[in-house]
Coordinates of C-alpha atoms in Angstrom, one line a residue:
Chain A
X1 CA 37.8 38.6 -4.4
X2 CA 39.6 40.5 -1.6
X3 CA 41.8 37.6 0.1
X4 CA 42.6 36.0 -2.7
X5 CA 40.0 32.7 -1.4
X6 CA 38.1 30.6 -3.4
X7 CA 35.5 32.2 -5.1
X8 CA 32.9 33.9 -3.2
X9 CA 29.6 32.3 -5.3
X10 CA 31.2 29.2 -4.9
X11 CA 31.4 29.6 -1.4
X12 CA 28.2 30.4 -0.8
X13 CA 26.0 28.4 -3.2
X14 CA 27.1 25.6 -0.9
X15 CA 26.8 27.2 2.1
X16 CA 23.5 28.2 1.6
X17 CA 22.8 24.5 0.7
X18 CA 24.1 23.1 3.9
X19 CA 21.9 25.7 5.2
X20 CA 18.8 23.4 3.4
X21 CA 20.2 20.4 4.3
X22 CA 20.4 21.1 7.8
X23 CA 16.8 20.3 8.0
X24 CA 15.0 16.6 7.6
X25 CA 12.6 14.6 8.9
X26 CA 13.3 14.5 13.0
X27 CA 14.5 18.1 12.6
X28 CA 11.8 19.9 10.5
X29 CA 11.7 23.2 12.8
X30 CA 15.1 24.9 13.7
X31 CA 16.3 27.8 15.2
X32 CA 18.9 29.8 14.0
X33 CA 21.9 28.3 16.3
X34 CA 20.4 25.0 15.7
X35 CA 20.8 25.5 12.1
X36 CA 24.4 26.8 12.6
X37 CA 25.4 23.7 14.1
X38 CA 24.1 21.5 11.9
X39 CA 25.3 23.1 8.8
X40 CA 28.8 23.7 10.5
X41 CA 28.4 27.7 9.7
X42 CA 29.2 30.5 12.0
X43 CA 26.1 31.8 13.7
X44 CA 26.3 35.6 11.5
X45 CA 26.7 33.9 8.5
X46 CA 24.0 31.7 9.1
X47 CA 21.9 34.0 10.0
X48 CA 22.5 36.0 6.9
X49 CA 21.6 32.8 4.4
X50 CA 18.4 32.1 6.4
X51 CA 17.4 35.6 5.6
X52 CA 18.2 35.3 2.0
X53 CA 16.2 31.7 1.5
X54 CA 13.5 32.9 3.5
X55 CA 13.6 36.6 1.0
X56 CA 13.9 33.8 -1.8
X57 CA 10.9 31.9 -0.2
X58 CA 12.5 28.9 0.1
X59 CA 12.4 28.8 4.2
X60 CA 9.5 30.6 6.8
X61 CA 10.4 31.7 9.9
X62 CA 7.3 30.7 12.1
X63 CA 6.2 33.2 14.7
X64 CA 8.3 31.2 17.1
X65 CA 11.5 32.2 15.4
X66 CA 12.6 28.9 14.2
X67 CA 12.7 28.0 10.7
X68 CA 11.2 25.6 8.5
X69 CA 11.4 24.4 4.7
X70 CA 8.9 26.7 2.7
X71 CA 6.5 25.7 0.2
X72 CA 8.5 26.8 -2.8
X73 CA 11.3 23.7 -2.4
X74 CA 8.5 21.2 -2.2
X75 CA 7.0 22.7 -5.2
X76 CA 10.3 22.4 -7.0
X77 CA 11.1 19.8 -5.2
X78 CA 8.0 17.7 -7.1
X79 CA 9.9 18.6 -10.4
X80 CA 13.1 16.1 -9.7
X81 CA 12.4 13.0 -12.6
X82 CA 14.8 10.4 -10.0
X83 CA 12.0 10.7 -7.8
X84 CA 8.9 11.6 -9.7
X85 CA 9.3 8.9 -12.6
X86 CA 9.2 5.6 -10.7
X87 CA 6.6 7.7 -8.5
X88 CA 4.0 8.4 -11.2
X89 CA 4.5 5.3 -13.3
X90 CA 3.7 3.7 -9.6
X91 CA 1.0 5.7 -8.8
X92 CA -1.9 4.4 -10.7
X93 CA -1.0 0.6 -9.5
X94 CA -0.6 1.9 -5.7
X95 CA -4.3 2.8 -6.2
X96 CA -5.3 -0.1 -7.0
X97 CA -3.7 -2.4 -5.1
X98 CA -5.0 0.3 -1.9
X99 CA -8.5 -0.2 -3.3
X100 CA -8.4 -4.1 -3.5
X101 CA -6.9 -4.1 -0.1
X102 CA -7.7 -0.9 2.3
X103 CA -4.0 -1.7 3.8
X104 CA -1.3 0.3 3.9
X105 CA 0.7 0.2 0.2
X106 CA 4.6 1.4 0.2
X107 CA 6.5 2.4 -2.6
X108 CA 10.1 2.5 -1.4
X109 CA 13.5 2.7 -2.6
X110 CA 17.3 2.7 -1.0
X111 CA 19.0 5.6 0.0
X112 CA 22.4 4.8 0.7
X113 CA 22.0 2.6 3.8
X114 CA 18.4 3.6 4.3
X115 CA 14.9 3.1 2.6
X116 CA 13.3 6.0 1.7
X117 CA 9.4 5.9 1.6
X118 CA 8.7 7.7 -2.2
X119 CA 5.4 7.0 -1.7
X120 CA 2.5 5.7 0.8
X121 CA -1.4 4.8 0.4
X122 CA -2.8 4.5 4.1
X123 CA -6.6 4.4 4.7
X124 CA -8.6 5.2 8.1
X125 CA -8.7 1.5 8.6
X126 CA -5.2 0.1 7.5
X127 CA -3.2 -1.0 10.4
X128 CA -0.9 1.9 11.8
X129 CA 2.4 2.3 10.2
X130 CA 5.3 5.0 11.1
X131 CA 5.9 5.5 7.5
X132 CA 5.5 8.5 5.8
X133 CA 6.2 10.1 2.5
X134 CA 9.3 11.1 2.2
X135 CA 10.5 9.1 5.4
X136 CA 13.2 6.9 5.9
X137 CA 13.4 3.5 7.8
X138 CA 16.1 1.3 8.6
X139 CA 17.0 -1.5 5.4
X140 CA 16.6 -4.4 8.0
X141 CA 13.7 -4.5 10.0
X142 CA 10.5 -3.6 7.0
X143 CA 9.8 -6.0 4.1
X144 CA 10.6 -3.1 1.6
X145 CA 13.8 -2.6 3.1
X146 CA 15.0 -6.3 3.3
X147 CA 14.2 -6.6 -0.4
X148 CA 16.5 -3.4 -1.4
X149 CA 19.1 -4.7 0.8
X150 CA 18.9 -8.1 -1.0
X151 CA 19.3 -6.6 -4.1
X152 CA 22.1 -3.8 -3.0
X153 CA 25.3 -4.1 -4.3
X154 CA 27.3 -6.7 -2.1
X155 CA 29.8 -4.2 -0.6
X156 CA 26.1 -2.3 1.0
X157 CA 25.0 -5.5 2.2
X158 CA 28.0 -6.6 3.9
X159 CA 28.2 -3.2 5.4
X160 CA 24.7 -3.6 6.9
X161 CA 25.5 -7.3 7.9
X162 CA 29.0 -6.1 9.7
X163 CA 27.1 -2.7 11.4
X164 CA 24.7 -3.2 14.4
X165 CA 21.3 -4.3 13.4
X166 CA 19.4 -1.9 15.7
X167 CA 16.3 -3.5 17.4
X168 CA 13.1 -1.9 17.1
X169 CA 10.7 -4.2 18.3
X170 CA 11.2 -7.7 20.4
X171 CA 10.7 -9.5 16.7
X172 CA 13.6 -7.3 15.1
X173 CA 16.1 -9.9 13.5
X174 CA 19.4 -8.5 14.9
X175 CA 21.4 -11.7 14.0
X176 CA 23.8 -11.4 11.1
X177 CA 23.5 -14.5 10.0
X178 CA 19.7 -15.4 10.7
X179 CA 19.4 -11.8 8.4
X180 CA 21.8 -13.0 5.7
X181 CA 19.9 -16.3 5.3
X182 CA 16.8 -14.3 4.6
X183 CA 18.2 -11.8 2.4
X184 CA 19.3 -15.5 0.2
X185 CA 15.5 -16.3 0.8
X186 CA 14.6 -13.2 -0.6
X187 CA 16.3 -13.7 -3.7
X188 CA 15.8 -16.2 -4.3
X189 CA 11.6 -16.4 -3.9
X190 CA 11.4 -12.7 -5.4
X191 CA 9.5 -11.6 -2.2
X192 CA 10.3 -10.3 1.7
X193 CA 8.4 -10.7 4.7
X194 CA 8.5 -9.6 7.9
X195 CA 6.4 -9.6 11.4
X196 CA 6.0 -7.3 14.1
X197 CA 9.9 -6.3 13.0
X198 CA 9.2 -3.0 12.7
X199 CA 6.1 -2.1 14.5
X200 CA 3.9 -4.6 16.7
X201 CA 0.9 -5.7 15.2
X202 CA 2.7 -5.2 11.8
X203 CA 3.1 -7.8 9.0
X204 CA 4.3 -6.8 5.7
X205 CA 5.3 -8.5 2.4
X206 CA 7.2 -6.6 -0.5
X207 CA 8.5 -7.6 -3.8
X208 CA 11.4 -5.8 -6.2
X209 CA 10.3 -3.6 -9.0
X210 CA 13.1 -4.2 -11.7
X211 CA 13.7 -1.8 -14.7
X212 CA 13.9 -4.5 -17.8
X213 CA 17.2 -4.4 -19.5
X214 CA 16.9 -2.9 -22.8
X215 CA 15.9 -4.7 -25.7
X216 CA 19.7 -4.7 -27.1
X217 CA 21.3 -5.3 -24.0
X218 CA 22.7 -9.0 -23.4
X219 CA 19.9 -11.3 -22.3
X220 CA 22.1 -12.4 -19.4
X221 CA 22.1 -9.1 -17.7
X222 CA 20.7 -9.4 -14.6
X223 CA 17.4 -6.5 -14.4
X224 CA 17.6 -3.6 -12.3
X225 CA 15.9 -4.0 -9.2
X226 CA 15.3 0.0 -8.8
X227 CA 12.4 0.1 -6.1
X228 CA 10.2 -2.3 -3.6
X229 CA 6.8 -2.3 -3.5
X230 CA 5.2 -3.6 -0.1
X231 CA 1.8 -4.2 2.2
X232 CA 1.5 -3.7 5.4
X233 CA -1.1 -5.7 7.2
X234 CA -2.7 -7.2 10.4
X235 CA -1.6 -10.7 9.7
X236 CA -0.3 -12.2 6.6
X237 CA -1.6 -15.7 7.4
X238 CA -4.6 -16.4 5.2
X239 CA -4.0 -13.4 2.5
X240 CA -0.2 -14.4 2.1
X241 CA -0.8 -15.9 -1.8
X242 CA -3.7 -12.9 -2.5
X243 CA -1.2 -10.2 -1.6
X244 CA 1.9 -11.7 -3.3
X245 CA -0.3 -11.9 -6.6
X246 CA -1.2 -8.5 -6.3
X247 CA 2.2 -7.1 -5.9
X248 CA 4.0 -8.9 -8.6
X249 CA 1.2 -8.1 -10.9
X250 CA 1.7 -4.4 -10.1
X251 CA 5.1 -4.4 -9.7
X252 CA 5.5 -5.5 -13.8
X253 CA 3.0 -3.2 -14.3
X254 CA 4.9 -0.6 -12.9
X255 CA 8.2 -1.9 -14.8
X256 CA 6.6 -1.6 -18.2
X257 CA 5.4 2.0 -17.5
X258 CA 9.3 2.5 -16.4
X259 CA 10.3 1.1 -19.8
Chain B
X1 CA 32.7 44.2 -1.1
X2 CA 34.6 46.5 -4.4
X3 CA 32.3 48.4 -6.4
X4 CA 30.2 49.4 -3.6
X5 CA 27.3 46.9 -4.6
X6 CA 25.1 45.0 -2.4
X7 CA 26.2 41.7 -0.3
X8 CA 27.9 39.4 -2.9
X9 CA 26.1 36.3 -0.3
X10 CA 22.7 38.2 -1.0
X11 CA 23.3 38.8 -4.3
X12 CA 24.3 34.8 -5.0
X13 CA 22.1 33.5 -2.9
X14 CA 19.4 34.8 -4.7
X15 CA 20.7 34.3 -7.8
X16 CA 21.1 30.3 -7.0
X17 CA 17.7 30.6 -6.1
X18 CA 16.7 32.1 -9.9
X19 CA 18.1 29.4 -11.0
X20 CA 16.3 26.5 -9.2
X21 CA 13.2 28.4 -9.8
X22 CA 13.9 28.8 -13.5
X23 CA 12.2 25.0 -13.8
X24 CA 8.6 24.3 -13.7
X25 CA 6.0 21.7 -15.1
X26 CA 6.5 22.5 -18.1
X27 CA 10.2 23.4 -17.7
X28 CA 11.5 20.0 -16.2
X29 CA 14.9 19.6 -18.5
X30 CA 16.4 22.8 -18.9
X31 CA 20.0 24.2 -20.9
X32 CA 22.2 26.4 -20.0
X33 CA 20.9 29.0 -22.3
X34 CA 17.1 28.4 -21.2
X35 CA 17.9 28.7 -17.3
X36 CA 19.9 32.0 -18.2
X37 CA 16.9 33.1 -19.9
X38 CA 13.9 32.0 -17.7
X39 CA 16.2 33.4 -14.3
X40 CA 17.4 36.5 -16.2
X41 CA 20.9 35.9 -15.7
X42 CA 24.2 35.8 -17.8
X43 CA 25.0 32.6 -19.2
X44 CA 28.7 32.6 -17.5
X45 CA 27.1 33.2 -14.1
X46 CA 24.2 30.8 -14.5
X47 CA 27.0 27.9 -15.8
X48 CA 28.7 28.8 -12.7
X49 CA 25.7 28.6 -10.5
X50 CA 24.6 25.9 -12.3
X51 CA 27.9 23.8 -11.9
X52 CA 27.6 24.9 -7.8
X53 CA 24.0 23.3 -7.8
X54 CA 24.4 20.1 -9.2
X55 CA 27.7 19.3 -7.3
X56 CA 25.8 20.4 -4.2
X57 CA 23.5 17.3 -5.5
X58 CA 20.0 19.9 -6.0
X59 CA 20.3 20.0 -9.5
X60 CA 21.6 17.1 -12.2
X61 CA 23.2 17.5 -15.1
X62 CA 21.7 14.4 -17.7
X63 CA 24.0 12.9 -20.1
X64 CA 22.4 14.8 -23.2
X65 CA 23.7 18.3 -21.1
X66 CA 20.3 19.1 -19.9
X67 CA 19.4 20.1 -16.0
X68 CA 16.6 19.1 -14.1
X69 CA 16.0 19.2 -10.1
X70 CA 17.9 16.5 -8.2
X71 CA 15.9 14.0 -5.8
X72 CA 17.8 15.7 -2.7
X73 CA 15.4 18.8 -3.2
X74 CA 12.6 16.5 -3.3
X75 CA 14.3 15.3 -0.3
X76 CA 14.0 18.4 1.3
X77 CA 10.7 19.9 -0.2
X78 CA 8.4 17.3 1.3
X79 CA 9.3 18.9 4.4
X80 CA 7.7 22.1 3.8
X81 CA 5.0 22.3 6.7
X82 CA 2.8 24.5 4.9
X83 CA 2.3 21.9 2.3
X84 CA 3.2 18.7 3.8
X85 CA 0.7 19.2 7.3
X86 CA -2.5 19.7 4.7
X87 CA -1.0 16.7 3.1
X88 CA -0.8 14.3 5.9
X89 CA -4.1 15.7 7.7
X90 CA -5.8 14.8 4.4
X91 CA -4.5 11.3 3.2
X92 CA -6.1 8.8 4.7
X93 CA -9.2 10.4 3.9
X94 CA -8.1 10.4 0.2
X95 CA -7.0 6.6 0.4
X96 CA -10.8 6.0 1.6
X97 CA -12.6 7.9 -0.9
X98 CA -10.7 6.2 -3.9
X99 CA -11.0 2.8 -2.7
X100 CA -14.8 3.2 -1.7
X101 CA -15.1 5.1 -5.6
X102 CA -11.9 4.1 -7.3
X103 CA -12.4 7.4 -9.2
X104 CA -9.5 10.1 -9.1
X105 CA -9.5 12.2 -6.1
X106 CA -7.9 15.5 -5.6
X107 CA -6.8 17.9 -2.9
X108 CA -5.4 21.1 -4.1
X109 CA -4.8 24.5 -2.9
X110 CA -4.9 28.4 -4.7
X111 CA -1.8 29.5 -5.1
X112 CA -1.5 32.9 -6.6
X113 CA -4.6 32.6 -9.3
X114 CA -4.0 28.6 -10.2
X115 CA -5.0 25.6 -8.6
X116 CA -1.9 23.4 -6.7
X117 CA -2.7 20.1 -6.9
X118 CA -1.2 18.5 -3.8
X119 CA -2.2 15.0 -4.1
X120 CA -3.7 13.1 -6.2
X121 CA -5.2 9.4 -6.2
X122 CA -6.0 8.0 -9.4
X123 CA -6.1 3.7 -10.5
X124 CA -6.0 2.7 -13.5
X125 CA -9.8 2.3 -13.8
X126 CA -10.0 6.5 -13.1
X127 CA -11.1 8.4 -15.6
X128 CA -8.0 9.6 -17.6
X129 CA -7.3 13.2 -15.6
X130 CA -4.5 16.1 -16.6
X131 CA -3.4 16.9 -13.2
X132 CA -0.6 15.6 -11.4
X133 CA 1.1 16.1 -7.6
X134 CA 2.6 19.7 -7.9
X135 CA 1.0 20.8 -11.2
X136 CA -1.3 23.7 -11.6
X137 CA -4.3 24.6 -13.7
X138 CA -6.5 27.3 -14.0
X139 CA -9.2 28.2 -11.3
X140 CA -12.1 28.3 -13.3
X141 CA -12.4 25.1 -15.3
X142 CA -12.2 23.0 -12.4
X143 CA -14.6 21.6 -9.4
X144 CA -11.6 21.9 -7.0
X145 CA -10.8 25.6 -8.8
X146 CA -14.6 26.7 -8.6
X147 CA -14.2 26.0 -4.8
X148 CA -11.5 27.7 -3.9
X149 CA -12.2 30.9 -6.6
X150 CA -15.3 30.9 -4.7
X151 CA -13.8 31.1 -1.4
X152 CA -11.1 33.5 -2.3
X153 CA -10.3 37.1 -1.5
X154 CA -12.9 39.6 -4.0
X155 CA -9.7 41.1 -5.2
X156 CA -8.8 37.4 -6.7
X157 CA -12.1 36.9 -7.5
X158 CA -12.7 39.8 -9.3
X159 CA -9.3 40.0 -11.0
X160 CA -9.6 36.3 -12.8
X161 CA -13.2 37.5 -13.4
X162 CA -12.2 40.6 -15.4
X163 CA -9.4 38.5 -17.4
X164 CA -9.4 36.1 -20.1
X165 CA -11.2 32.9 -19.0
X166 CA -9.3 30.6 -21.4
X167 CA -11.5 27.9 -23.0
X168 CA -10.3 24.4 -22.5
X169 CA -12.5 22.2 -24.1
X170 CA -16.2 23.4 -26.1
X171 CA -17.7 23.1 -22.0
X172 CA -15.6 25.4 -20.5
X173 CA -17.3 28.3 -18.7
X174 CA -15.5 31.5 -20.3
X175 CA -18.3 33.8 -19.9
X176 CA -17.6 35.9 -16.9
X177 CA -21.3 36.6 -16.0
X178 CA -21.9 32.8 -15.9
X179 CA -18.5 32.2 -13.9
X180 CA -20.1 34.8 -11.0
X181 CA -23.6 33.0 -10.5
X182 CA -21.7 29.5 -10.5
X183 CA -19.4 30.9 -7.8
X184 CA -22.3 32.1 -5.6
X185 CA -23.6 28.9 -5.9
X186 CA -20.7 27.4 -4.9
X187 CA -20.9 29.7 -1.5
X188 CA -24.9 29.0 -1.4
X189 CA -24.8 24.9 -1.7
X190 CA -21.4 24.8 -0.3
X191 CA -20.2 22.3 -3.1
X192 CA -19.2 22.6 -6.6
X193 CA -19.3 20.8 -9.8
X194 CA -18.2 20.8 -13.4
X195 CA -19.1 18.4 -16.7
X196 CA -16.1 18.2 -19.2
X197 CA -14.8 21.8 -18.7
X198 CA -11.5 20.5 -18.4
X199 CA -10.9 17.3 -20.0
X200 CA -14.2 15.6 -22.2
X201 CA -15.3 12.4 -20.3
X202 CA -14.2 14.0 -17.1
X203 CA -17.0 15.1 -14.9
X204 CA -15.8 16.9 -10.8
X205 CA -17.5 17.6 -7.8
X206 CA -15.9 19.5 -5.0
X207 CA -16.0 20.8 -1.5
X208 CA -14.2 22.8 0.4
X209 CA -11.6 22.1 3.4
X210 CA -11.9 24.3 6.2
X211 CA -10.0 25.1 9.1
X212 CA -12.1 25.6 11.9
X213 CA -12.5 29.0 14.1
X214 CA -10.1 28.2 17.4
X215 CA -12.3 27.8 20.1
X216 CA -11.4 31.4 22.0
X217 CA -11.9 33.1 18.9
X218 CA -15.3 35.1 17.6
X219 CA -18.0 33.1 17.0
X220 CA -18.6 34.9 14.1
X221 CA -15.7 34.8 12.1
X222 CA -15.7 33.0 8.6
X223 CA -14.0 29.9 8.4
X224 CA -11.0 29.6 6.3
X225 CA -11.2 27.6 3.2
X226 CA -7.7 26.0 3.3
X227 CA -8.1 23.6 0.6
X228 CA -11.0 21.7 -1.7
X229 CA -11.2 18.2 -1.9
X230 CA -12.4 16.9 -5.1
X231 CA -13.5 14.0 -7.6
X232 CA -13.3 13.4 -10.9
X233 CA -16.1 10.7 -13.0
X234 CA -16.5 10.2 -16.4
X235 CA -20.7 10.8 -15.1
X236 CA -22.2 12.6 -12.2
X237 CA -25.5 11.9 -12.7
X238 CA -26.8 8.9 -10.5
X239 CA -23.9 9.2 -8.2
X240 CA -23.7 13.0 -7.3
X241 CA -25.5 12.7 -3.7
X242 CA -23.0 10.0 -2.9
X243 CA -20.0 11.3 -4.0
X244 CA -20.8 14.4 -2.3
X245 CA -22.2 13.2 1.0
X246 CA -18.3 11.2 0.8
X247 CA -16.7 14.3 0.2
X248 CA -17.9 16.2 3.2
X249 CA -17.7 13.3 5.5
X250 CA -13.7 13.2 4.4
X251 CA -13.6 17.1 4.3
X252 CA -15.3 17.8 8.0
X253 CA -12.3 14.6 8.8
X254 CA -9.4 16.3 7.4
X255 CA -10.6 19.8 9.0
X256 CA -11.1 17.6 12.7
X257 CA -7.1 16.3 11.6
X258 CA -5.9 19.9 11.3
X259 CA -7.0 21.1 14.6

């Protein structure tokens, strides 16, 4: 405790994290300076806590020098119940609705100002998506993410509303207000859909997956919308109804295996 | 540095790192006093490290005291590579086989003398299965197990061979003379199966995943067996050509995906 700082486990417990979370999904390979930067370390001490996780076996070093998450953080990482919960209880009906389907099936929650992808069915023949497990997406432009951002708290929304609405595709609603309006739509029809918003050729419809309020709560309290569940699709055209059956039908199946 | 000891930052680094690892399956919600025990630490230092973790958001603290992993190392663990590029390479083949079967399909990996289960697909009109994304079970009362026992190094082989083959249900193979001739004919045909050695009702047929030779290297070099792809029935008996003729289709896929 020489200098009389903070203390030195402290310290480095967290350093060493910010060491972790200085990976993610654009950034899964990084070299030690790239790491340094990203974590806000010094290089030496960097280099120090890569060589303890990757002792501990929670980073590789590939034969390329540059580091990567190892397998021991996803293993523990399957342990965490926030995610894994609402992810099994989904699971089975994700199945399901793949099999009835072949399209591309989403499981997705909010992360702060983003949706992150918990899980995704894809077959050879569903229509392409740039989804992936554990990806995240802008709340704007997927049908997923406009149904979380409907249902985020208002001080989100009006955050996402105020911020630039980046544009992705030709079909990406940018405008405020033309988004607003369909984040009212959304609520008020229980579903979302988009077109070519987020990828061309790219329809999707989604619908909120709501944790029922316990049986002693006040019958007033509105439920907790605590995931989306969405298609993605060629065209919704003729399957529009089909689809929309299929979701809410899964999506309280999913809430009772919440419950 | 007083006392002369090793580097405090090694020392708590991978101490923090006992500590995450302290949870497993079967581990999910730990105490204080269990994560001191299962990571061998003091309880002052593991309340310490524990405190360091959940404020640096990878562990949580539930209201009844208890920890269990926080969703920002699920964050992090799905992008481990070494499990995530097997993953990927393999799911749309998984999404095809369930929705052409509906039956539960596996992929897994060894890992040490277990089997990983790294994805699973399973509706609600599956047969009931034990295995989940990210749990384990044992090599040899599995079709995805037999594979990859089969394909393993002798020294694995031999060593799960010599040990105690626990007996799972009254089908189990546990005789270790039987186990050996069922694992050269999982090499010979190149497929295995199993009939309610794991779970009664639950039938499995499996194949292996290679990866292929790269083209500049000998000819004459084994392929490795990176993984087994697998499905679980409540019956194999009409449906075993099939199922396996699927299998290797999806199998010589993923291998073709992982080039």
């Amino acid at each position: 405790m020489a200098g009389g700082t903070s203390t030195p486990g402290a310290t480095v417990v967290s350093r060493a994290l910010s060491v972790l979370y200085a990976f993610d999904n654009t950034h899964r390979r990084l070299t030690v300076t790239e790491v340094a930067r990203r974590a806000d370390l010094p290089v030496p001490t960097t280099h120090r806590l890569l060589r303890e996780l990757v002792a501990g076996d929670a980073l590789v070093r590939g034969d390329d020098g540059r580091y990567a998450v190892g397998r021991r953080l996803w293993d523990i990482g399957q342990l965490a119940p926030e995610r894994t919960e609402l992810r099994n209880a989904a699971s089975p009906f994700l199945s399901d609705i793949h099999a009835a389907t072949r399209a591309t099936v989403h499981l997705a929650v909010r992360d702060g100002f983003e949706v992150l992808y918990l899980d995704r069915l894809s077959g050879r023949a569903s229509v392409p998506v740039v989804s992936r497990t554990g990806s995240r997406l802008p709340l704007h432009a997927t049908g997923v993410g406009k149904v979380l951002l409907a249902h985020a708290p208002e001080e989100v929304r009006e955050c996402v509303l105020a911020g630039r609405l980046r544009r992705l595709t030709a079909h990406t609603v940018t405008h405020a207000g033309l988004l607003r309006q369909q984040l009212d739509g959304v609520r008020r029809d229980g579903y979302a859909t988009t077109t070519d918003e987020m990828t061309l050729g790219a329809c999707s419809i989604a619908v909120p997956v709501t944790r029922p309020a316990p049986a002693d709560n006040t019958p007033a309290a509105d439920p907790d919308v605590v995931a989306a569940l969405g298609i993605v699709v060629p065209t919704l055209k003729r399957a529009r109804t089909r689809l929309l059956t299929a979701l809410q039908v899964a999506a309280q199946g999913i809430a009772r295996n919440l419950q």
